[in-house]
mmCIF file of C-alpha atoms in Angstrom:
data_model
loop_
_atom_site.group_PDB
_atom_site.id
_atom_site.type_symbol
_atom_site.label_atom_id
_atom_site.label_comp_id
_atom_site.label_asym_id
_atom_site.label_seq_id
_atom_site.Cartn_x
_atom_site.Cartn_y
_atom_site.Cartn_z
ATOM 1 C CA UNK A 266 5.178 -10.689 -24.311
ATOM 2 C CA UNK A 267 6.536 -7.227 -23.521
ATOM 3 C CA UNK A 268 3.979 -4.526 -22.787
ATOM 4 C CA UNK A 269 5.448 -2.286 -25.488
ATOM 5 C CA UNK A 270 7.640 -3.621 -28.295
ATOM 6 C CA UNK A 271 9.688 -1.748 -30.849
ATOM 7 C CA UNK A 272 12.218 -2.722 -33.491
ATOM 8 C CA UNK A 273 15.498 -1.390 -32.061
ATOM 9 C CA UNK A 274 16.913 -0.608 -35.520
ATOM 10 C CA UNK A 275 19.059 1.172 -36.419
ATOM 11 C CA UNK A 276 17.223 2.540 -39.395
ATOM 12 C CA UNK A 277 19.811 4.141 -41.665
ATOM 13 C CA UNK A 278 18.162 6.392 -44.229
ATOM 14 C CA UNK A 279 19.393 9.121 -46.572
ATOM 15 C CA UNK A 280 18.325 12.722 -46.163
ATOM 16 C CA UNK A 281 14.953 13.351 -47.750
ATOM 17 C CA UNK A 282 13.746 9.799 -47.309
ATOM 18 C CA UNK A 283 10.481 8.763 -45.725
ATOM 19 C CA UNK A 284 10.770 6.356 -42.820
ATOM 20 C CA UNK A 285 8.164 4.647 -40.668
ATOM 21 C CA UNK A 286 8.330 2.954 -37.288
ATOM 22 C CA UNK A 287 5.793 0.649 -35.745
ATOM 23 C CA UNK A 288 5.243 -0.215 -32.133
ATOM 24 C CA UNK A 289 2.965 -2.907 -30.692
ATOM 25 C CA UNK A 290 1.366 -2.906 -27.268
ATOM 26 C CA UNK A 291 -0.202 -5.727 -25.299
ATOM 27 C CA UNK A 292 -2.895 -4.069 -23.167
ATOM 28 C CA UNK A 293 -6.075 -3.670 -25.210
ATOM 29 C CA UNK A 294 -7.434 -1.279 -22.560
ATOM 30 C CA UNK A 295 -4.660 1.292 -23.115
ATOM 31 C CA UNK A 296 -6.011 4.766 -23.773
ATOM 32 C CA UNK A 297 -3.011 7.070 -24.073
ATOM 33 C CA UNK A 298 -0.245 6.819 -26.633
ATOM 34 C CA UNK A 299 2.780 8.974 -27.322
ATOM 35 C CA UNK A 300 5.969 9.196 -29.308
ATOM 36 C CA UNK A 301 8.993 10.632 -27.502
ATOM 37 C CA UNK A 302 12.344 11.488 -29.001
ATOM 38 C CA UNK A 303 15.605 10.894 -27.150
ATOM 39 C CA UNK A 304 18.877 12.301 -28.368
ATOM 40 C CA UNK A 305 22.121 10.648 -27.365
ATOM 41 C CA UNK A 306 22.810 11.144 -23.638
ATOM 42 C CA UNK A 307 19.789 13.412 -23.229
ATOM 43 C CA UNK A 308 16.398 13.108 -21.594
ATOM 44 C CA UNK A 309 13.356 11.969 -23.618
ATOM 45 C CA UNK A 310 11.233 14.772 -25.012
ATOM 46 C CA UNK A 311 7.632 14.553 -26.143
ATOM 47 C CA UNK A 312 7.371 14.451 -29.917
ATOM 48 C CA UNK A 313 3.639 13.996 -30.233
ATOM 49 C CA UNK A 314 0.615 12.401 -28.699
ATOM 50 C CA UNK A 315 -1.209 9.813 -30.781
ATOM 51 C CA UNK A 316 -4.944 10.224 -31.176
ATOM 52 C CA UNK A 317 -7.489 7.671 -32.374
ATOM 53 C CA UNK A 318 -8.091 9.666 -35.538
ATOM 54 C CA UNK A 319 -4.396 9.990 -36.265
ATOM 55 C CA UNK A 320 -2.537 13.261 -36.159
ATOM 56 C CA UNK A 321 0.038 15.164 -38.105
ATOM 57 C CA UNK A 322 2.615 17.727 -37.054
ATOM 58 C CA UNK A 323 4.621 19.045 -39.968
ATOM 59 C CA UNK A 324 6.684 16.180 -41.363
ATOM 60 C CA UNK A 325 5.551 13.784 -38.648
ATOM 61 C CA UNK A 326 2.393 11.661 -38.768
ATOM 62 C CA UNK A 327 1.234 9.321 -36.031
ATOM 63 C CA UNK A 328 -1.414 6.641 -36.423
ATOM 64 C CA UNK A 329 -3.166 4.341 -33.980
ATOM 65 C CA UNK A 330 -4.588 0.955 -34.916
ATOM 66 C CA UNK A 331 -6.564 -0.338 -31.951
ATOM 67 C CA UNK A 332 -7.700 -3.541 -33.646
ATOM 68 C CA UNK A 333 -4.129 -4.667 -34.224
ATOM 69 C CA UNK A 334 -2.777 -2.863 -31.158
ATOM 70 C CA UNK A 335 -0.041 -0.890 -32.782
ATOM 71 C CA UNK A 336 0.926 2.709 -33.284
ATOM 72 C CA UNK A 337 3.088 4.093 -36.025
ATOM 73 C CA UNK A 338 5.239 7.129 -36.682
ATOM 74 C CA UNK A 339 5.948 8.351 -40.191
ATOM 75 C CA UNK A 340 8.678 10.890 -40.866
ATOM 76 C CA UNK A 341 8.721 12.509 -44.288
ATOM 77 C CA UNK A 342 11.635 14.366 -45.887
ATOM 78 C CA UNK A 343 14.084 13.195 -43.211
ATOM 79 C CA UNK A 344 16.604 15.716 -41.924
ATOM 80 C CA UNK A 345 19.984 15.061 -40.365
ATOM 81 C CA UNK A 346 18.544 16.544 -37.181
ATOM 82 C CA UNK A 347 15.937 13.775 -37.036
ATOM 83 C CA UNK A 348 18.680 11.326 -36.037
ATOM 84 C CA UNK A 349 17.684 10.125 -32.579
ATOM 85 C CA UNK A 350 16.010 7.272 -30.755
ATOM 86 C CA UNK A 351 12.228 7.288 -30.955
ATOM 87 C CA UNK A 352 10.391 5.899 -27.948
ATOM 88 C CA UNK A 353 6.899 4.475 -28.157
ATOM 89 C CA UNK A 354 4.946 5.146 -24.962
ATOM 90 C CA UNK A 355 1.671 3.608 -23.819
ATOM 91 C CA UNK A 356 -0.380 3.793 -20.669
ATOM 92 C CA UNK A 357 -0.868 0.295 -19.280
ATOM 93 C CA UNK A 358 -3.723 0.841 -16.864
ATOM 94 C CA UNK A 359 -1.502 1.623 -13.901
ATOM 95 C CA UNK A 360 -0.599 5.072 -12.653
ATOM 96 C CA UNK A 361 2.299 5.471 -15.019
ATOM 97 C CA UNK A 362 3.356 5.124 -18.626
ATOM 98 C CA UNK A 363 5.347 2.277 -20.117
ATOM 99 C CA UNK A 364 8.159 3.133 -22.477
ATOM 100 C CA UNK A 365 9.388 0.956 -25.285
ATOM 101 C CA UNK A 366 13.117 0.430 -25.635
ATOM 102 C CA UNK A 367 13.211 2.727 -28.648
ATOM 103 C CA UNK A 368 13.990 2.649 -32.348
ATOM 104 C CA UNK A 369 17.200 4.296 -33.421
ATOM 105 C CA UNK A 370 17.142 6.424 -36.551
ATOM 106 C CA UNK A 371 20.288 7.594 -38.311
ATOM 107 C CA UNK A 372 19.773 10.009 -41.194
ATOM 108 C CA UNK A 373 22.777 10.163 -43.463
ATOM 109 C CA UNK A 374 23.898 12.954 -45.791
ATOM 110 C CA UNK B 254 6.053 27.864 -17.625
ATOM 111 C CA UNK B 255 7.025 24.699 -15.863
ATOM 112 C CA UNK B 256 10.614 23.623 -15.371
ATOM 113 C CA UNK B 257 12.153 20.582 -13.760
ATOM 114 C CA UNK B 258 15.584 20.475 -12.190
ATOM 115 C CA UNK B 259 17.756 17.547 -11.252
ATOM 116 C CA UNK B 260 21.103 17.467 -9.532
ATOM 117 C CA UNK B 261 23.792 16.526 -9.632
ATOM 118 C CA UNK B 262 24.188 16.084 -13.375
ATOM 119 C CA UNK B 263 26.825 13.382 -12.947
ATOM 120 C CA UNK B 264 27.970 11.381 -9.980
ATOM 121 C CA UNK B 265 30.673 8.782 -9.386
ATOM 122 C CA UNK B 266 30.253 6.828 -6.180
ATOM 123 C CA UNK B 267 31.968 3.786 -4.632
ATOM 124 C CA UNK B 268 30.049 0.589 -3.979
ATOM 125 C CA UNK B 269 28.459 0.652 -0.546
ATOM 126 C CA UNK B 270 28.210 4.427 -0.318
ATOM 127 C CA UNK B 271 24.888 6.243 0.184
ATOM 128 C CA UNK B 272 23.018 8.118 -2.531
ATOM 129 C CA UNK B 273 20.729 11.101 -2.647
ATOM 130 C CA UNK B 274 19.412 12.517 -5.917
ATOM 131 C CA UNK B 275 17.095 15.476 -5.911
ATOM 132 C CA UNK B 276 14.410 16.618 -8.307
ATOM 133 C CA UNK B 277 12.357 19.802 -8.072
ATOM 134 C CA UNK B 278 9.588 21.137 -10.254
ATOM 135 C CA UNK B 279 8.653 24.787 -10.696
ATOM 136 C CA UNK B 280 5.592 26.414 -12.161
ATOM 137 C CA UNK B 281 2.971 23.824 -11.276
ATOM 138 C CA UNK B 282 1.152 22.624 -8.180
ATOM 139 C CA UNK B 283 0.450 19.086 -7.015
ATOM 140 C CA UNK B 284 2.299 17.378 -9.863
ATOM 141 C CA UNK B 285 2.634 13.641 -10.193
ATOM 142 C CA UNK B 286 6.323 12.807 -9.916
ATOM 143 C CA UNK B 287 8.281 9.847 -11.244
ATOM 144 C CA UNK B 288 11.753 8.346 -11.001
ATOM 145 C CA UNK B 289 13.027 6.258 -13.924
ATOM 146 C CA UNK B 290 16.328 4.535 -14.555
ATOM 147 C CA UNK B 291 17.803 3.898 -17.973
ATOM 148 C CA UNK B 292 20.703 1.472 -18.148
ATOM 149 C CA UNK B 293 23.168 1.900 -21.013
ATOM 150 C CA UNK B 294 21.465 1.000 -24.305
ATOM 151 C CA UNK B 295 18.245 0.033 -22.565
ATOM 152 C CA UNK B 296 14.722 1.377 -22.160
ATOM 153 C CA UNK B 297 13.336 3.389 -19.279
ATOM 154 C CA UNK B 298 12.428 1.461 -16.159
ATOM 155 C CA UNK B 299 9.934 3.085 -13.799
ATOM 156 C CA UNK B 300 11.244 2.962 -10.232
ATOM 157 C CA UNK B 301 8.830 5.087 -8.188
ATOM 158 C CA UNK B 302 5.933 7.436 -8.640
ATOM 159 C CA UNK B 303 4.153 9.832 -6.319
ATOM 160 C CA UNK B 304 0.758 11.491 -6.598
ATOM 161 C CA UNK B 305 1.183 13.667 -3.496
ATOM 162 C CA UNK B 306 3.331 14.561 -0.500
ATOM 163 C CA UNK B 307 4.366 11.448 1.375
ATOM 164 C CA UNK B 308 2.678 9.148 -1.155
ATOM 165 C CA UNK B 309 5.196 6.848 -2.829
ATOM 166 C CA UNK B 310 4.549 3.780 -4.956
ATOM 167 C CA UNK B 311 7.364 1.424 -5.832
ATOM 168 C CA UNK B 312 7.350 -0.422 -9.126
ATOM 169 C CA UNK B 313 10.301 -2.751 -8.659
ATOM 170 C CA UNK B 314 11.990 -4.248 -5.615
ATOM 171 C CA UNK B 315 15.461 -2.832 -5.136
ATOM 172 C CA UNK B 316 17.776 -1.180 -2.678
ATOM 173 C CA UNK B 317 16.561 2.284 -3.627
ATOM 174 C CA UNK B 318 13.912 4.358 -1.897
ATOM 175 C CA UNK B 319 12.086 7.573 -2.688
ATOM 176 C CA UNK B 320 10.603 10.363 -0.641
ATOM 177 C CA UNK B 321 8.469 13.406 -1.329
ATOM 178 C CA UNK B 322 8.927 15.832 1.554
ATOM 179 C CA UNK B 323 7.386 18.773 -0.305
ATOM 180 C CA UNK B 324 4.833 19.152 -3.083
ATOM 181 C CA UNK B 325 7.402 19.803 -5.793
ATOM 182 C CA UNK B 326 10.393 17.883 -4.448
ATOM 183 C CA UNK B 327 11.181 14.241 -5.101
ATOM 184 C CA UNK B 328 14.250 12.512 -3.702
ATOM 185 C CA UNK B 329 15.804 9.187 -4.667
ATOM 186 C CA UNK B 330 18.017 7.552 -2.050
ATOM 187 C CA UNK B 331 20.030 4.509 -1.257
ATOM 188 C CA UNK B 332 21.812 3.482 1.920
ATOM 189 C CA UNK B 333 24.356 1.295 0.111
ATOM 190 C CA UNK B 334 24.937 1.475 -3.628
ATOM 191 C CA UNK B 335 25.489 -1.622 -5.742
ATOM 192 C CA UNK B 336 27.389 -1.824 -9.023
ATOM 193 C CA UNK B 337 24.073 -2.559 -10.735
ATOM 194 C CA UNK B 338 22.726 0.827 -9.608
ATOM 195 C CA UNK B 339 24.787 2.560 -12.292
ATOM 196 C CA UNK B 340 22.630 4.242 -14.888
ATOM 197 C CA UNK B 341 20.890 7.374 -16.058
ATOM 198 C CA UNK B 342 18.294 8.495 -13.515
ATOM 199 C CA UNK B 343 15.468 10.591 -14.837
ATOM 200 C CA UNK B 344 12.820 12.469 -12.906
ATOM 201 C CA UNK B 345 9.552 13.335 -14.638
ATOM 202 C CA UNK B 346 6.364 15.195 -13.809
ATOM 203 C CA UNK B 347 2.799 15.226 -15.048
ATOM 204 C CA UNK B 348 -0.462 16.828 -14.011
ATOM 205 C CA UNK B 349 -3.783 15.068 -13.851
ATOM 206 C CA UNK B 350 -5.124 11.940 -12.267
ATOM 207 C CA UNK B 351 -1.858 10.103 -12.874
ATOM 208 C CA UNK B 352 -3.401 7.845 -15.469
ATOM 209 C CA UNK B 353 -1.763 8.217 -18.812
ATOM 210 C CA UNK B 354 -1.158 11.929 -19.173
ATOM 211 C CA UNK B 355 1.964 13.345 -20.791
ATOM 212 C CA UNK B 356 5.137 13.234 -18.734
ATOM 213 C CA UNK B 357 7.959 15.753 -18.950
ATOM 214 C CA UNK B 358 11.484 14.836 -18.048
ATOM 215 C CA UNK B 359 14.310 16.571 -16.248
ATOM 216 C CA UNK B 360 17.865 16.528 -17.587
ATOM 217 C CA UNK B 361 18.772 13.461 -15.535
ATOM 218 C CA UNK B 362 21.662 12.342 -13.372
ATOM 219 C CA UNK B 363 24.290 9.963 -14.703
ATOM 220 C CA UNK B 364 25.429 7.711 -11.871
ATOM 221 C CA UNK B 365 28.487 5.498 -12.081
ATOM 222 C CA UNK B 366 29.078 3.115 -9.202
ATOM 223 C CA UNK B 367 32.630 1.793 -9.012
#
């Protein structure tokens, strides 16, 4: 089983739609969780950290479910500019983070 | 504020040639530094990380090596490139104990080995 697994997509949604991504992780001892965004041919950029209590930043909401070992990202009122690959990132007990392969989102007009 | 630089931005090299990619960080002291590779359409693979000058940990066996000659400088090298070394090389930094804190990426170097 991969340490971090994501549905690669693509998720094709119309503007204004709500879309959600899930990501599962294998190490029950993981403590740090993040969502990064990567635009085509660009470096990944931090979108948000994921806290145990869940957190919201504008149209973006992240949730953590420790019992089932998954994190989720919800995007409301999708914009064309949200089109990107979303990377799920988890610490795996070593001195580094492990990145999922990403979920591609394409928002269409 | 902190910034991270990588160069060159793109590189085309023949098989068997040497490689040197450089990464420097400004605006922070004693950062943790990382080298990742991302093959086309794939996820990020951690290659090396460093928690201090001269301290390098390798995550995967390969023909690449890394060095940290100064606090905010991280270098990725190879003596002889392979075709499979082609990819997008990303340097990242973080501050803390090196155990799960946020990492920030440089703009990367796209390497094509022919």
